[in-house]
XYZ file of C-alpha atoms in Angstrom:
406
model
C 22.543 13.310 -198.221
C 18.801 13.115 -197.730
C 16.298 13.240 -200.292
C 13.027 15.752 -199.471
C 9.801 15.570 -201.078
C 7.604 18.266 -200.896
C 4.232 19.668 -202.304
C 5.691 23.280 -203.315
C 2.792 25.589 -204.768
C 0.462 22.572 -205.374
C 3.167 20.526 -207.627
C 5.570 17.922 -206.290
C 8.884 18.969 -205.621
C 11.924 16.685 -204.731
C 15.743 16.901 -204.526
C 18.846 15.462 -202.404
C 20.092 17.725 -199.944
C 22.401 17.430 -196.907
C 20.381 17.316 -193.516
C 21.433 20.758 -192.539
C 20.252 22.239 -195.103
C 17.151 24.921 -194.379
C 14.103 25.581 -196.321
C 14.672 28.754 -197.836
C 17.959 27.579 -199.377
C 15.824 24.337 -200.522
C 13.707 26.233 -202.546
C 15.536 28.923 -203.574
C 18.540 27.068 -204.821
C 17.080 23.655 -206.259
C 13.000 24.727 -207.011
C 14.114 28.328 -208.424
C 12.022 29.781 -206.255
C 13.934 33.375 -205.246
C 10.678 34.761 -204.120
C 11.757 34.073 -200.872
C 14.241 36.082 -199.139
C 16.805 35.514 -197.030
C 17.880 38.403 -194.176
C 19.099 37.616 -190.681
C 19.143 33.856 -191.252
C 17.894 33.550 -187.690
C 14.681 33.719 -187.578
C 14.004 37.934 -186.497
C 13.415 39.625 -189.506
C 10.993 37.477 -190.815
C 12.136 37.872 -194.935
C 11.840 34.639 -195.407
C 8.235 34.052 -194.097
C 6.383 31.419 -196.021
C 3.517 29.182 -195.116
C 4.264 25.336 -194.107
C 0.724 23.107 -194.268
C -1.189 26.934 -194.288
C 0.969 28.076 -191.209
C 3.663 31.194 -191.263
C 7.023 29.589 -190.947
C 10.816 30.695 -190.702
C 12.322 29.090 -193.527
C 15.518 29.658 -192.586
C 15.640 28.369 -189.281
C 13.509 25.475 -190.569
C 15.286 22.075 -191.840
C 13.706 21.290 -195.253
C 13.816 17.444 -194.044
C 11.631 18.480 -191.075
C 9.075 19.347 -193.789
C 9.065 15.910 -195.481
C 5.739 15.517 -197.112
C 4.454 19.012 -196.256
C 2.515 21.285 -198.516
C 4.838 25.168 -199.014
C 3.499 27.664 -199.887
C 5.480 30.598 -201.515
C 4.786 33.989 -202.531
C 4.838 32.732 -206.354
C 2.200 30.323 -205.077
C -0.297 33.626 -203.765
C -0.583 34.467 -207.499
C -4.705 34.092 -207.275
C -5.086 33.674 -203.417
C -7.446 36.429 -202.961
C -6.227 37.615 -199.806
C -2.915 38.361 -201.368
C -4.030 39.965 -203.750
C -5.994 42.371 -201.809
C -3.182 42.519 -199.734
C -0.729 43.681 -203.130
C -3.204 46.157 -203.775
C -3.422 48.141 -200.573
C 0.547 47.662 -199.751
C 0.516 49.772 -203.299
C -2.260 52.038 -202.187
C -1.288 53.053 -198.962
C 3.191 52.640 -199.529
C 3.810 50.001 -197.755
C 6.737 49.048 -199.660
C 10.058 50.424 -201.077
C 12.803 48.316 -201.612
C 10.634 45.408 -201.400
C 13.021 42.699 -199.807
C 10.838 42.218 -197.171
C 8.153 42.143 -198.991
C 7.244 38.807 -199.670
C 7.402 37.689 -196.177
C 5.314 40.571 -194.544
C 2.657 39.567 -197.007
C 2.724 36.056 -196.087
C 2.225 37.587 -192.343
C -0.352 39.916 -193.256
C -2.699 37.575 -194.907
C -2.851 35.487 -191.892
C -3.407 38.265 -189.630
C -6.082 39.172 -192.099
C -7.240 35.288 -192.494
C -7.284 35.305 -188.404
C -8.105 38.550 -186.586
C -11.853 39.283 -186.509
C -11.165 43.089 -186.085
C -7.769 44.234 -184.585
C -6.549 47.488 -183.721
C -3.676 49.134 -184.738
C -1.606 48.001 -181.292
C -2.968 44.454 -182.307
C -2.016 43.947 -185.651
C 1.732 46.005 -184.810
C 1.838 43.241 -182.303
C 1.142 40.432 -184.877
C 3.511 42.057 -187.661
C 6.468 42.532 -185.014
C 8.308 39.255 -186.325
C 8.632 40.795 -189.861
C 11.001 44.079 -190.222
C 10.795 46.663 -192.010
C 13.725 49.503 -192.415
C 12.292 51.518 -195.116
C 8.589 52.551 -194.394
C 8.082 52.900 -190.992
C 5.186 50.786 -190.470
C 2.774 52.937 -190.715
C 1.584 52.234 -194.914
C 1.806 48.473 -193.680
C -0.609 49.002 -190.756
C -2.955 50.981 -192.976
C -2.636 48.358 -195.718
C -3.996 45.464 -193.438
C -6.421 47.648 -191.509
C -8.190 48.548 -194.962
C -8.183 44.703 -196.308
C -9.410 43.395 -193.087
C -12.540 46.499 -193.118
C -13.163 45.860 -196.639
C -13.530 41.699 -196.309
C -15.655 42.125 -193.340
C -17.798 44.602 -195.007
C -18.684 42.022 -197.440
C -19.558 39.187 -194.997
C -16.725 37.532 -194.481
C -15.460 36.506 -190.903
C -12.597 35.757 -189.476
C -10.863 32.020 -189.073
C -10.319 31.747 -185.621
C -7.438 29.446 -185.872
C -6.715 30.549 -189.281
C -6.687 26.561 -190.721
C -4.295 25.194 -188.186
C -5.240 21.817 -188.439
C -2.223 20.192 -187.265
C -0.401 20.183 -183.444
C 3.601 20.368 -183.387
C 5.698 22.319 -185.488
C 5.215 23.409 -188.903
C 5.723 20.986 -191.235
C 5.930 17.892 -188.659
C 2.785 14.960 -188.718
C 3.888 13.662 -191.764
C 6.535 11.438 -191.146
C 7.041 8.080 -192.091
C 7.357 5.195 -189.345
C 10.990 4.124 -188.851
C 10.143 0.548 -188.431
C 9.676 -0.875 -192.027
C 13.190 1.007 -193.037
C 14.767 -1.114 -189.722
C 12.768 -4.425 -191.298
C 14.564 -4.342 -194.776
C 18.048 -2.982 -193.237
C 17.809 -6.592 -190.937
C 16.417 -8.429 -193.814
C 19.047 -7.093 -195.972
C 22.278 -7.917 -193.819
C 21.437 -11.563 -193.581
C 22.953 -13.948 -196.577
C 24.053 -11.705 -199.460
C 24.891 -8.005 -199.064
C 23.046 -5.716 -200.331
C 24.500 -4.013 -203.086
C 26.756 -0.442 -202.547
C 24.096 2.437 -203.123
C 25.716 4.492 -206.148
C 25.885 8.142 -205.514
C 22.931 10.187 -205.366
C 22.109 12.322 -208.210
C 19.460 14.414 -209.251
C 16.409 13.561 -211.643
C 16.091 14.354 -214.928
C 12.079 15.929 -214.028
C 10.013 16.561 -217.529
C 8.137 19.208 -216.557
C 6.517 21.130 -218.668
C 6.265 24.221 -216.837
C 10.059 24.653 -216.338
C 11.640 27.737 -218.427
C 15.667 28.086 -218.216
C 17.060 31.173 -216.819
C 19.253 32.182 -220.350
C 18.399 30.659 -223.371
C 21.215 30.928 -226.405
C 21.687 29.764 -229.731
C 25.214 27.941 -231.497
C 26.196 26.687 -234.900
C 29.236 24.974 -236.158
C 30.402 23.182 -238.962
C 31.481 19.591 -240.388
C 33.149 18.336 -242.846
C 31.433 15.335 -243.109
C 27.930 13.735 -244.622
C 25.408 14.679 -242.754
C 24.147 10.938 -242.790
C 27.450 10.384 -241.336
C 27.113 12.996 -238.657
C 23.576 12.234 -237.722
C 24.615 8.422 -237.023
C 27.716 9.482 -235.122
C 25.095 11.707 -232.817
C 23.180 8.733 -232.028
C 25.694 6.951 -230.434
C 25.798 8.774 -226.984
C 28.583 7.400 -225.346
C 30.420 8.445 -228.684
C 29.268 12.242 -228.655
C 30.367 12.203 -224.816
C 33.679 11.429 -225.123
C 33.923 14.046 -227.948
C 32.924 16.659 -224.668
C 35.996 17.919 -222.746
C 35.759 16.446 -219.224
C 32.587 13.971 -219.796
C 31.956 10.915 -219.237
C 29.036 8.166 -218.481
C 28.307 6.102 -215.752
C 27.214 2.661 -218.032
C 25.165 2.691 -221.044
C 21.997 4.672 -221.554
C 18.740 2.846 -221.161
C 15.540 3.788 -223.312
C 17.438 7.460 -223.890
C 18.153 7.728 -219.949
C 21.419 7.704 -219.212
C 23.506 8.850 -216.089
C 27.055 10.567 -215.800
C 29.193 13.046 -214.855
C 31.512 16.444 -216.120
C 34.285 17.740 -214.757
C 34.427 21.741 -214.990
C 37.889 23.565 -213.696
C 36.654 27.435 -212.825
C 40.311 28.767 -211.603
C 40.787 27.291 -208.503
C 37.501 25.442 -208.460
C 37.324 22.206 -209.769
C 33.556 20.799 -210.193
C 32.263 17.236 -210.775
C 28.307 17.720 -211.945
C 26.935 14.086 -211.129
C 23.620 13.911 -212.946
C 20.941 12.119 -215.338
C 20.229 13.107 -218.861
C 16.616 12.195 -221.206
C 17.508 12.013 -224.835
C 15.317 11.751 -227.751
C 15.618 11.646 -231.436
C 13.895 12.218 -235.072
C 15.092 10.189 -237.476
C 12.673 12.023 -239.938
C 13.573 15.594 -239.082
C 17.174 14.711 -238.127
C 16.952 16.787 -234.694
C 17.080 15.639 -231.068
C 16.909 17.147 -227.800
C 18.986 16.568 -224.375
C 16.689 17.553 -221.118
C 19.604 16.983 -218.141
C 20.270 18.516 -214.581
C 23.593 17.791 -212.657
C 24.559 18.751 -209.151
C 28.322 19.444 -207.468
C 28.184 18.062 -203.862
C 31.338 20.539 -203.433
C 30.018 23.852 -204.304
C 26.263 22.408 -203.939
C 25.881 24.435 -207.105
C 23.101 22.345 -209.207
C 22.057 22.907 -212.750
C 19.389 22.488 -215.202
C 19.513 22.347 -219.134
C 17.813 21.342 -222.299
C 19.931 21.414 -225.498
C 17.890 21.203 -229.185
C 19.808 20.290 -231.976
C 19.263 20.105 -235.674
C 21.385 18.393 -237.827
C 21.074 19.542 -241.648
C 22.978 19.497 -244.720
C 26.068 22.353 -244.643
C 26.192 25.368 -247.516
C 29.044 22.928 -249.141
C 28.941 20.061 -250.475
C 29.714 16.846 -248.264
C 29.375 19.467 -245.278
C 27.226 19.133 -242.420
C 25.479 21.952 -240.276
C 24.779 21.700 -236.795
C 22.274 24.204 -235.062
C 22.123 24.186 -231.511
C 19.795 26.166 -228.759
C 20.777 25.656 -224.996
C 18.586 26.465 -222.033
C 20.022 26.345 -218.307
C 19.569 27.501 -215.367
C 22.704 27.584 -212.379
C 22.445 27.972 -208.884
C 24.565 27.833 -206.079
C 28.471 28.860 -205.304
C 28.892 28.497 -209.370
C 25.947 31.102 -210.113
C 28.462 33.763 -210.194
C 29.772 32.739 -213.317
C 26.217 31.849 -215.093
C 25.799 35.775 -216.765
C 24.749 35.224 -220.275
C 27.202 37.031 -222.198
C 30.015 35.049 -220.330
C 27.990 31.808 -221.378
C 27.629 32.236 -224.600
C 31.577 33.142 -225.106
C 32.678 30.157 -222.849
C 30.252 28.093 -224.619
C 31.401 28.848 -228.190
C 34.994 27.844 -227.203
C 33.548 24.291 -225.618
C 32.206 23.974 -228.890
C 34.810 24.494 -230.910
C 36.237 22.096 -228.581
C 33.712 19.677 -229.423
C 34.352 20.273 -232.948
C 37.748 19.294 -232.938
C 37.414 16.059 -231.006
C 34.569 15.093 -233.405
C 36.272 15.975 -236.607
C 39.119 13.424 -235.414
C 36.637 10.481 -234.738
C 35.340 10.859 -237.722
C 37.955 11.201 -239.713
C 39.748 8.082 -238.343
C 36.755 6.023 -238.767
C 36.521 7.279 -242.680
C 39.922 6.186 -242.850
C 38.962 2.802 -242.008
C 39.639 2.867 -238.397
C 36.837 2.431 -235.528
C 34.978 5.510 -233.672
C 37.459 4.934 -230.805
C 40.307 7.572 -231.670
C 41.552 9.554 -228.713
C 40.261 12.812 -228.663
C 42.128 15.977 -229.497
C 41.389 18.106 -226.134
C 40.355 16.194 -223.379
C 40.403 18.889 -220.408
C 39.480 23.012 -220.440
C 39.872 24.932 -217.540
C 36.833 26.991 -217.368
C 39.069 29.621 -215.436
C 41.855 30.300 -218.433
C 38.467 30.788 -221.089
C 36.692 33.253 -218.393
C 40.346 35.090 -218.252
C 40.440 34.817 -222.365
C 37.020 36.268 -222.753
C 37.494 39.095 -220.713
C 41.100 39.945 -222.434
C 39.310 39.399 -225.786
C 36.670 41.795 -224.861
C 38.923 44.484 -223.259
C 40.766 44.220 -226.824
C 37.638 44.632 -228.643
C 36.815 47.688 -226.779
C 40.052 49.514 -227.495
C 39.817 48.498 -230.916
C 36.386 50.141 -231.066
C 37.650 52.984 -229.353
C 40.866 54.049 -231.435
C 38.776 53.112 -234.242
C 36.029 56.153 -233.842
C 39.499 58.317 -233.568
């Protein structure tokens, strides 16, 4: 595995990958970024055109590790460029789109024929477009598209860029590398006396950023029959509140609210291990908390993203405590198949109830003078037998509605 730092739309962008793994896949499956589109997957249709330090790049046929430092551009990242935006305009103007999946790559194309070529004729820019493939319009709305941008920007004074900003020799994405020799120093420094110590598994890191919005967001509630004093203390123990999760567990004991582990998830005849890292804060004063966390399965290379809210509050009954919870997440990868909302939200409630029961006997045995270390109640679900429940619970709903309007 190989971690990859990049500068993706003007904002740092980092994750641990395995060496074979291309750009497009990169940032489509760990930055979110679908605006990218994958066709052939070898380099002709040009779908997945993007720009690599201001340069029009196959990202599938380009390593993401070759890029190491580089500044990507995506199509989500030509927002306010104001070539693209011209560009959007006359693509709308004169058709040059229908489906749209190649879209976002013949734009990336087009604005550097438009950034480069002082004044090209039709043969000329059909020439320049001929990596990118079209097999709804034709051509010919395309062609007009970039013929009118490129008469309208010169019409207002503004020439051509010869080499259109190529600034750097080699392939796209190369000159940033790092010299090999200090990494050879501290490997020789390292294996003389004692050894170094075992590197622990690569995981992904928990990234606060504030411009991150999950995929599905959801809201939960459940009940306990407990204080909510008692309840609120039992949350702030983490290793606690893990072992209360079916499959969970940590990797040592959380440090300033940072704290690594792992979950096991059992989809049929997939079994997942999500390695990851986990921020948590608390308010004592408004009893609520929130848990920002992404996890990745090296088996599936599915990786996920999630922030749980909670709010713990006094129940409708006495000596009752109410828990509301809102989850955010985002899935990608194999795994991504079973991310629709509705089938979240069902499998979810059943984890929870889960949950429940696991924390209902902790607590219970440490009212009963025990301590907080009582075995819990259900300590494996199979993700696969809940999908299969769901479904059979809402084919059984649907009959029931059915014979019901007879």
């Amino acid at each position: 595995m190989n971690t990859v730092t990049l500068t993706v739309n003007g904002k740092p962008a980092s994750a641990t990958i395995e060496p074979r793994t291309h750009l497009a896949d990169f940032l489509r499956e760990t930055q979110n970024l679908t605006g990218t589109h994958i066709g052939c997957e070898h380099g002709v249709c040009g779908a997945c055109t993007l720009l690599v330090d201001g340069v029009p790049t196959r990202s599938c046929i380009t390593y993401a590790v070759s890029c190491q430092q580089a500044e990507v551009t995506t199509v989500e990242g030509l927002d306010d460029d104001d070539i693209a935006a011209e560009l959007r305009t006359a693509f709308s103007k004169e058709h040059g789109l229908q489906c749209g999946y190649c879209t976002p790559g013949m734009i990336v194309s087009a604005r550097d024929v438009v950034l480069r070529m002082d004044a090209p004729s039709e043969h000329d820019i059909r020439v320049a477009m001929s990596g990118n493939l079209c097999r709804c319009t034709g051509y010919v709305g395309i062609v007009r598209a970039i013929q009118g941008v490129i008469a309208a920007r010169r019409a207002r004074g503004i020439a051509a860029i010869a080499d259109g900003n190529r600034k750097i020799l080699g392939p796209a994405g190369s000159g940033h590398a790092v010299p090999e020799s200090n990494g050879a120093t501290l490997r020789a420094r390292t294996s003389v006396g004692t050894a170094a110590p075992q590197a622990r598994a690569s995981v992904p890191t928990s990234r606060q950023d504030a411009d991150w919005k999950p995929q599905t967001t959801f809201t939960q509630s459940f009940t306990v029959a407990h204080p909510v004093d008692v309840v609120w203390d039992f949350f702030g123990n983490i290793g606690e509140v893990a072992s209360c999760l079916p499959g969970a567990s940590l990797a040592g004991e959380p440090v300033d609210g940072h704290v690594e582990g792992q979950i096991r998830v059992k989809v049929g005849p997939i079994a997942a291990e999500f390695q990851g890292v986990a921020d948590v804060t608390r308010d004592d004063a408004t009893r609520t908390g929130t848990i920002n966390g992404s996890g990745k399965d090296k088996r599936s290379n599915s990786q996920t993203r999630g922030l749980i809210g909670y709010a713990v509050k006094p129940g409708d009954t006495p000596g009752e405590t109410r828990v509301d919870v809102s989850i955010g997440y985002t899935l990608t990868g194999m795994l991504a198949q079973f991310g629709r909302s509705g089938l979240v939200q069902d499998v979810a409630g059943r984890l929870i109830a889960a949950f429940v029961q696991n924390l209902e006997a902790k607590l219970a045995h440490k009212a009963h003078g025990g301590d907080a270390d009582a075995p819990p109640v259900i300590t494996e679900l199979d993700a696969g037998s809940l999908v299969s429940s769901v479904i059979i619970g809402r084919v059984k709903r649907f009959f029931a509605s059915l014979f019901g309007r007879r």
